[in-house]
XYZ file of C-alpha atoms in Angstrom:
470
model
C 0.000 0.000 0.000
C 2.398 2.726 -1.204
C 2.251 6.311 -0.064
C 0.723 8.798 -2.515
C 3.970 10.765 -2.290
C 6.960 8.481 -2.932
C 9.627 8.895 -0.325
C 7.338 10.439 2.316
C 7.201 8.524 5.605
C 4.239 6.281 6.330
C 2.163 6.959 9.400
C 1.969 4.237 12.085
C -1.627 3.600 11.004
C -0.554 3.114 7.386
C 2.254 0.740 8.393
C -0.090 -1.345 10.537
C -2.748 -1.453 7.815
C -0.241 -2.475 5.152
C 1.191 -5.250 7.297
C -2.261 -6.573 8.139
C -3.547 -6.570 4.564
C -0.419 -8.110 3.064
C -0.672 -10.910 5.604
C -3.989 -12.125 4.197
C -4.386 -14.940 1.680
C -4.315 -13.320 -1.767
C -5.270 -15.715 -4.572
C -4.166 -13.159 -7.163
C -0.597 -13.755 -5.975
C -0.509 -17.490 -5.380
C 1.187 -19.871 -7.792
C -2.132 -21.529 -8.601
C -5.608 -20.171 -7.947
C -8.009 -22.502 -6.103
C -10.580 -24.305 -8.214
C -12.996 -25.785 -5.691
C -15.943 -24.464 -3.725
C -14.022 -25.295 -0.556
C -12.117 -22.064 -1.176
C -14.399 -20.111 -3.516
C -17.589 -19.684 -1.501
C -19.833 -16.866 -0.368
C -20.690 -17.853 3.195
C -17.642 -16.195 4.697
C -18.225 -12.977 2.747
C -21.887 -12.878 3.759
C -20.872 -13.239 7.390
C -18.286 -10.464 7.053
C -20.708 -7.892 5.622
C -23.369 -8.960 8.121
C -21.007 -8.132 10.986
C -20.142 -4.815 9.315
C -23.778 -3.720 9.174
C -24.609 -4.809 5.597
C -23.237 -1.667 3.893
C -24.257 -3.025 0.471
C -27.917 -2.611 1.393
C -27.467 1.162 1.598
C -26.217 1.459 -1.987
C -27.957 1.366 -5.392
C -25.566 -1.013 -7.179
C -24.677 -1.845 -10.771
C -23.034 -5.290 -10.781
C -20.811 -6.334 -13.692
C -19.348 -9.724 -14.668
C -17.710 -10.933 -17.888
C -14.554 -12.497 -19.242
C -13.302 -9.253 -20.723
C -14.541 -5.693 -20.783
C -16.072 -5.683 -17.317
C -13.542 -3.256 -15.802
C -13.832 -0.785 -18.667
C -17.631 -1.069 -18.706
C -17.714 -0.453 -14.964
C -15.489 2.603 -15.320
C -17.589 3.972 -18.198
C -20.829 3.653 -16.237
C -19.272 5.209 -13.150
C -17.919 8.096 -15.229
C -21.375 8.766 -16.720
C -23.112 8.584 -13.337
C -20.590 10.962 -11.790
C -21.086 13.381 -14.686
C -24.840 13.145 -14.064
C -24.370 14.290 -10.476
C -24.543 10.969 -8.650
C -21.962 10.403 -5.932
C -20.568 7.243 -7.473
C -18.376 4.543 -6.014
C -16.371 2.254 -8.297
C -14.779 -1.022 -7.190
C -12.496 -2.791 -9.694
C -9.600 -5.223 -9.680
C -6.716 -5.817 -9.886
C -4.717 -2.649 -9.319
C -1.621 -1.520 -11.184
C 0.402 0.493 -8.681
C -1.584 1.143 -5.488
C -4.270 -0.949 -3.863
C -6.341 2.200 -3.307
C -6.901 2.317 -7.095
C -9.561 -0.361 -6.582
C -11.767 1.871 -4.442
C -12.751 5.091 -6.213
C -15.391 7.688 -5.355
C -16.327 10.266 -8.011
C -13.145 9.514 -9.925
C -10.818 9.876 -6.923
C -8.978 6.999 -5.302
C -9.570 6.367 -1.631
C -6.932 8.471 0.185
C -4.168 6.345 1.719
C -4.766 7.530 5.279
C -8.525 6.985 4.945
C -7.889 3.514 3.521
C -5.703 2.717 6.510
C -8.416 3.993 8.857
C -10.957 1.706 7.171
C -8.728 -1.300 7.770
C -8.260 -0.245 11.370
C -12.031 -0.102 11.827
C -12.833 -3.494 10.277
C -9.801 -5.328 11.665
C -11.418 -6.410 14.985
C -14.289 -8.040 13.074
C -11.871 -9.875 10.785
C -9.665 -11.047 13.652
C -12.700 -12.406 15.496
C -13.714 -14.305 12.360
C -10.132 -15.649 12.144
C -10.363 -17.015 15.678
C -13.731 -18.635 15.046
C -12.577 -20.189 11.771
C -9.416 -21.585 13.384
C -11.497 -23.221 16.132
C -13.607 -25.223 13.675
C -12.995 -28.904 13.006
C -11.376 -29.028 10.565
C -10.003 -25.477 10.834
C -10.963 -22.985 8.147
C -9.459 -19.707 7.034
C -10.729 -16.254 7.833
C -11.572 -13.538 5.277
C -9.228 -13.313 2.293
C -7.475 -10.299 0.799
C -10.112 -9.845 -1.902
C -13.023 -10.346 0.481
C -11.611 -7.685 2.787
C -11.101 -5.245 -0.090
C -14.676 -5.811 -1.267
C -15.974 -5.123 2.236
C -13.755 -2.037 2.569
C -15.146 -0.654 -0.703
C -18.748 -1.193 0.381
C -18.085 0.407 3.774
C -16.266 3.360 2.203
C -19.036 4.056 -0.299
C -21.787 3.753 2.310
C -20.008 5.931 4.868
C -19.182 8.619 2.318
C -22.803 8.858 1.208
C -22.520 7.366 -2.269
C -25.772 7.523 -4.207
C -24.603 4.848 -6.676
C -21.974 2.121 -6.727
C -20.550 0.101 -9.600
C -18.989 -3.238 -8.652
C -16.782 -5.289 -10.975
C -16.700 -9.023 -10.295
C -13.226 -10.303 -9.479
C -13.524 -13.895 -10.755
C -16.523 -15.672 -12.237
C -19.664 -14.346 -10.612
C -21.630 -16.978 -8.737
C -19.062 -17.353 -5.941
C -17.381 -13.966 -6.217
C -17.164 -11.793 -3.100
C -19.094 -8.986 -4.804
C -22.101 -11.295 -5.226
C -23.442 -10.423 -1.781
C -25.135 -7.371 -3.309
C -28.705 -6.908 -4.514
C -28.185 -4.742 -7.614
C -30.598 -2.542 -9.523
C -29.117 -3.846 -12.790
C -26.805 -6.763 -13.610
C -24.418 -6.796 -16.587
C -22.539 -9.608 -18.319
C -20.144 -8.084 -20.839
C -18.704 -11.092 -22.668
C -17.911 -14.790 -22.404
C -14.660 -16.354 -23.618
C -12.093 -18.820 -22.329
C -10.167 -17.764 -19.217
C -9.710 -19.225 -15.722
C -10.990 -22.540 -17.079
C -9.821 -24.483 -13.997
C -12.073 -22.389 -11.816
C -14.984 -21.684 -14.183
C -15.140 -24.653 -16.562
C -13.726 -25.600 -19.954
C -16.788 -24.841 -22.088
C -18.361 -21.496 -22.880
C -21.642 -22.779 -21.471
C -20.010 -23.652 -18.140
C -18.257 -20.281 -17.942
C -21.522 -18.517 -18.802
C -23.243 -20.398 -16.005
C -20.711 -19.069 -13.490
C -20.984 -15.503 -14.807
C -24.790 -15.737 -14.826
C -24.598 -16.445 -11.110
C -24.850 -12.690 -10.531
C -28.382 -12.632 -11.972
C -30.949 -11.957 -9.238
C -34.727 -12.499 -9.354
C -36.505 -9.646 -11.109
C -33.348 -7.556 -11.649
C -32.847 -6.362 -15.261
C -29.896 -7.948 -17.088
C -27.781 -6.296 -19.804
C -25.828 -8.795 -21.917
C -23.057 -8.123 -24.395
C -22.755 -11.850 -25.134
C -23.490 -12.716 -28.769
C -22.079 -16.266 -29.202
C -24.936 -18.770 -29.269
C -23.739 -21.260 -26.629
C -23.141 -18.834 -23.721
C -25.965 -16.521 -24.858
C -28.471 -19.352 -24.507
C -27.295 -20.058 -20.956
C -27.760 -16.419 -19.954
C -31.199 -16.349 -21.580
C -32.254 -19.445 -19.653
C -31.012 -18.124 -16.286
C -32.640 -14.729 -16.874
C -35.932 -16.430 -17.740
C -35.751 -18.655 -14.640
C -35.329 -15.546 -12.497
C -38.059 -13.579 -14.316
C -35.578 -10.900 -15.394
C -35.933 -8.428 -18.211
C -33.027 -9.246 -20.580
C -31.536 -6.598 -22.891
C -29.107 -8.116 -25.406
C -26.460 -6.725 -27.744
C -27.405 -7.590 -31.317
C -31.100 -8.048 -30.513
C -32.208 -5.079 -28.404
C -29.351 -2.660 -29.083
C -26.398 -2.331 -31.424
C -23.824 0.238 -32.509
C -21.608 1.452 -35.339
C -18.064 2.553 -34.594
C -15.506 4.793 -36.252
C -12.097 4.243 -34.634
C -9.668 7.105 -34.013
C -6.665 7.380 -36.285
C -3.004 8.220 -35.727
C -3.029 7.895 -31.950
C 0.753 7.743 -32.167
C 0.575 11.491 -32.890
C -2.174 12.778 -30.583
C -5.151 11.596 -28.545
C -8.455 11.773 -30.402
C -11.743 10.052 -29.516
C -13.478 7.428 -31.568
C -17.136 7.960 -32.476
C -20.058 5.616 -32.285
C -23.771 5.576 -32.993
C -26.048 3.725 -30.582
C -29.245 2.056 -31.828
C -32.136 0.439 -30.005
C -34.780 -1.886 -31.452
C -37.718 -0.136 -33.058
C -35.972 3.101 -34.023
C -35.055 3.845 -37.640
C -32.292 6.220 -36.569
C -29.657 6.180 -33.811
C -30.842 6.934 -30.300
C -27.448 8.594 -29.851
C -25.331 9.696 -32.790
C -21.577 10.397 -33.028
C -20.949 9.932 -29.331
C -17.271 10.404 -28.451
C -15.512 7.567 -26.636
C -12.032 8.313 -25.365
C -11.000 4.675 -24.817
C -9.676 3.418 -28.179
C -10.685 0.199 -29.887
C -13.758 -1.519 -31.281
C -13.940 -3.532 -28.064
C -14.235 -0.302 -26.078
C -17.078 0.801 -28.327
C -18.735 -2.526 -27.474
C -18.159 -1.804 -23.781
C -19.539 1.707 -24.234
C -22.649 0.321 -25.939
C -23.219 -2.152 -23.086
C -22.668 0.670 -20.592
C -25.121 2.881 -22.458
C -27.736 0.103 -22.535
C -27.408 -0.101 -18.749
C -27.695 3.680 -18.426
C -30.856 3.608 -20.542
C -32.300 0.945 -18.241
C -31.520 3.139 -15.231
C -33.169 6.094 -16.972
C -36.290 3.996 -17.489
C -36.491 3.454 -13.726
C -36.200 7.125 -12.839
C -32.499 7.947 -12.814
C -31.769 11.424 -14.198
C -28.983 11.114 -16.774
C -28.774 13.630 -19.620
C -27.152 13.280 -23.028
C -24.515 15.828 -22.010
C -23.664 13.669 -18.968
C -23.319 10.652 -21.235
C -21.034 12.533 -23.613
C -18.949 13.887 -20.766
C -18.631 10.487 -19.124
C -17.600 8.700 -22.316
C -15.205 11.376 -23.555
C -13.415 12.195 -20.293
C -12.592 8.730 -18.986
C -8.988 7.619 -18.875
C -8.379 3.996 -17.919
C -4.785 2.830 -17.370
C -3.398 -0.167 -19.255
C -6.257 -0.356 -21.759
C -4.539 0.464 -25.078
C -3.000 3.278 -23.048
C -0.535 5.548 -24.837
C 2.054 6.325 -22.165
C 4.694 7.919 -24.415
C 5.253 9.163 -27.955
C 8.288 9.245 -30.247
C 8.542 6.352 -29.976
C 4.913 5.595 -29.246
C 4.541 3.269 -26.250
C 1.251 1.410 -25.729
C 0.563 -0.338 -22.441
C -2.229 -2.918 -22.379
C -3.230 -5.487 -19.760
C -4.542 -8.061 -22.260
C -4.065 -11.468 -20.637
C -6.073 -13.995 -22.639
C -6.646 -14.860 -26.281
C -9.785 -12.761 -26.642
C -8.215 -9.622 -25.183
C -5.031 -10.078 -27.220
C -7.161 -10.279 -30.374
C -8.868 -6.959 -29.688
C -5.541 -5.342 -28.807
C -4.083 -6.414 -32.155
C -7.142 -5.010 -33.963
C -6.859 -1.695 -32.083
C -3.187 -1.327 -32.991
C -3.989 -1.979 -36.642
C -6.909 0.474 -36.689
C -5.464 3.393 -34.777
C -1.658 3.415 -34.954
C 0.899 3.865 -37.713
C 4.522 2.885 -37.105
C 7.667 2.255 -39.120
C 8.464 -0.745 -36.944
C 6.471 -2.496 -34.179
C 8.176 -3.921 -31.123
C 6.562 -6.177 -28.515
C 7.459 -6.762 -24.868
C 5.518 -9.764 -23.603
C 5.115 -11.632 -20.336
C 2.192 -13.626 -19.067
C 0.778 -15.876 -16.388
C 0.731 -19.608 -15.781
C -2.506 -21.441 -16.622
C -3.209 -19.083 -19.535
C -3.459 -20.099 -23.215
C 0.053 -18.885 -23.930
C 0.275 -20.627 -27.284
C -2.962 -19.012 -28.444
C -1.789 -15.542 -27.445
C 1.571 -15.954 -29.171
C -0.042 -17.239 -32.356
C -1.954 -13.957 -32.574
C 1.018 -11.743 -31.722
C 4.189 -13.082 -33.303
C 3.441 -12.363 -36.950
C 2.357 -8.789 -36.250
C 5.529 -7.430 -34.659
C 8.936 -6.834 -36.184
C 10.785 -7.493 -32.934
C 9.695 -9.406 -29.849
C 11.229 -9.345 -26.359
C 10.166 -11.860 -23.734
C 10.370 -11.247 -20.016
C 8.650 -12.176 -16.738
C 7.209 -10.012 -14.022
C 8.985 -10.107 -10.674
C 6.433 -9.485 -7.925
C 4.117 -12.438 -8.430
C 5.044 -16.158 -8.488
C 2.583 -16.946 -11.275
C 4.778 -15.569 -14.076
C 5.733 -17.855 -16.960
C 9.567 -17.920 -17.106
C 10.878 -15.844 -19.995
C 12.940 -18.722 -21.383
C 9.768 -20.843 -21.659
C 8.070 -18.111 -23.691
C 11.196 -17.860 -25.825
C 11.239 -21.619 -26.482
C 7.534 -21.759 -27.365
C 7.844 -18.808 -29.750
C 10.791 -20.418 -31.480
C 8.815 -23.642 -31.809
C 5.894 -21.748 -33.382
C 7.882 -19.705 -35.909
C 11.376 -21.152 -36.181
C 12.802 -17.741 -35.281
C 15.000 -16.831 -32.319
C 13.900 -14.242 -29.781
C 15.680 -12.551 -26.886
C 14.517 -13.312 -23.332
C 15.145 -11.207 -20.227
C 14.606 -12.273 -16.640
C 13.813 -8.692 -15.589
C 11.275 -6.365 -17.264
C 13.683 -3.433 -16.910
C 16.206 -5.256 -19.108
C 13.592 -6.015 -21.766
C 12.567 -2.357 -21.728
C 16.177 -1.194 -22.103
C 16.697 -3.495 -25.091
C 13.502 -2.383 -26.846
C 14.088 1.296 -26.121
C 17.605 1.098 -27.519
C 16.368 -0.331 -30.822
C 13.265 1.839 -31.270
C 13.350 5.021 -33.337
C 10.988 7.980 -32.918
C 8.707 6.561 -35.642
C 8.357 3.131 -34.034
C 5.773 1.658 -31.658
C 6.526 -0.393 -28.550
C 3.658 -2.464 -27.161
C 3.826 -3.913 -23.632
C 1.223 -6.582 -22.945
C 0.361 -10.029 -21.584
C -0.564 -9.361 -17.958
C -1.812 -6.791 -15.458
C 1.236 -7.665 -13.395
C 3.612 -6.853 -16.268
C 1.782 -3.582 -16.922
C 2.116 -2.651 -13.253
C 5.854 -3.313 -13.155
C 6.672 -1.624 -16.464
C 4.424 1.417 -16.325
C 6.894 3.521 -14.348
C 9.667 2.646 -16.826
C 7.661 3.609 -19.889
C 5.626 6.670 -18.861
C 6.861 9.991 -20.198
C 5.094 13.377 -20.647
C 2.832 13.153 -23.708
C 3.213 15.744 -26.430
C 1.796 15.799 -29.936
C 3.938 15.382 -32.998
């Protein structure tokens, strides 16, 4: 839990909070994530929020699951609601640099000292649950890192008087810690293969886990268009008597991507259509986040906003435009430097790599394209490399340092050579891969850093420079 001002001393409260939180079980930073309901269950989280006064019941909540796009969709909705005058909390995961990034109110991260105070306040409840869990036969564990962060977010939003909250699911949906809420709208952005050990190895099985956030009578927005997972979501929504609003059936969009983002930031434009209208409901809306996939996320977000409007929320067109055009979202086709252009993206599965490649082709021009890649165990590494290797002139493999789940760089190197017959350099440290790429890149080139949130977090400080046009 770093200080907001590097080098400034931490208060005793901050030191105690950091030590306590880092001592919890954190499945994001274990070699292998658990894949059984013995570990992934909601009973412990329900007990935690019960003892904290059920803060989720004091919040109108938008709940978002999906294989990809859920973080961006959550941020887009929160940005629109803030622009409309709602005091809006946003809970997302993982973080890049500071854990407080996960808990945002009206676009501002939870202040470090306030975050530490929250931990101090909930700590006695957690420690009591630890004691009770240890006394069971057989012993069980107390609240996990992610469960505690979810509870902290809910408490923070409730105590600060939030009038709306947007919660991104961490993993899956059915058993995720955020699924203790009773939302006013549920969203499933997309279904593709990821975390198959935990969620299943078919799209139908994964859809079933994501659809676990659907609650009786609560409207559902779905961006899922593939038949197999779409049918699962339709069935679950029908079983729960939910109004279902689907991309491709009830709403759609047309997108014009931005061009030459290597020179200057410009928004894309999209038209939003709903069934029954012969013209766009919204025309030429600006969306600052680049890529066709972000236009899809914006359309799903806008469908949710329209559903909220139908139930009495006051959200104007100008608020929608402001929310879509003003949002910045780190590590999502993020231009962190120019001349050479450096793009940082947290794509970490085949589907997200595919949309990254499309965004680079649509919106960037470069003399030469260089790739720095690292990724995580249990991912479809071969599938990601098959999409990437033929589209970059030079490739540098590395491995992130602060998480044991990294694939060793020499294993990536060997697999790439097996796929193409070419030789590639491998670096044990991201800083060395960055130095090698930076040395070879000219002002007209593009360097793309991708493969993992953890890589993006470790390399962002190396790559960020003041952005200027030209």
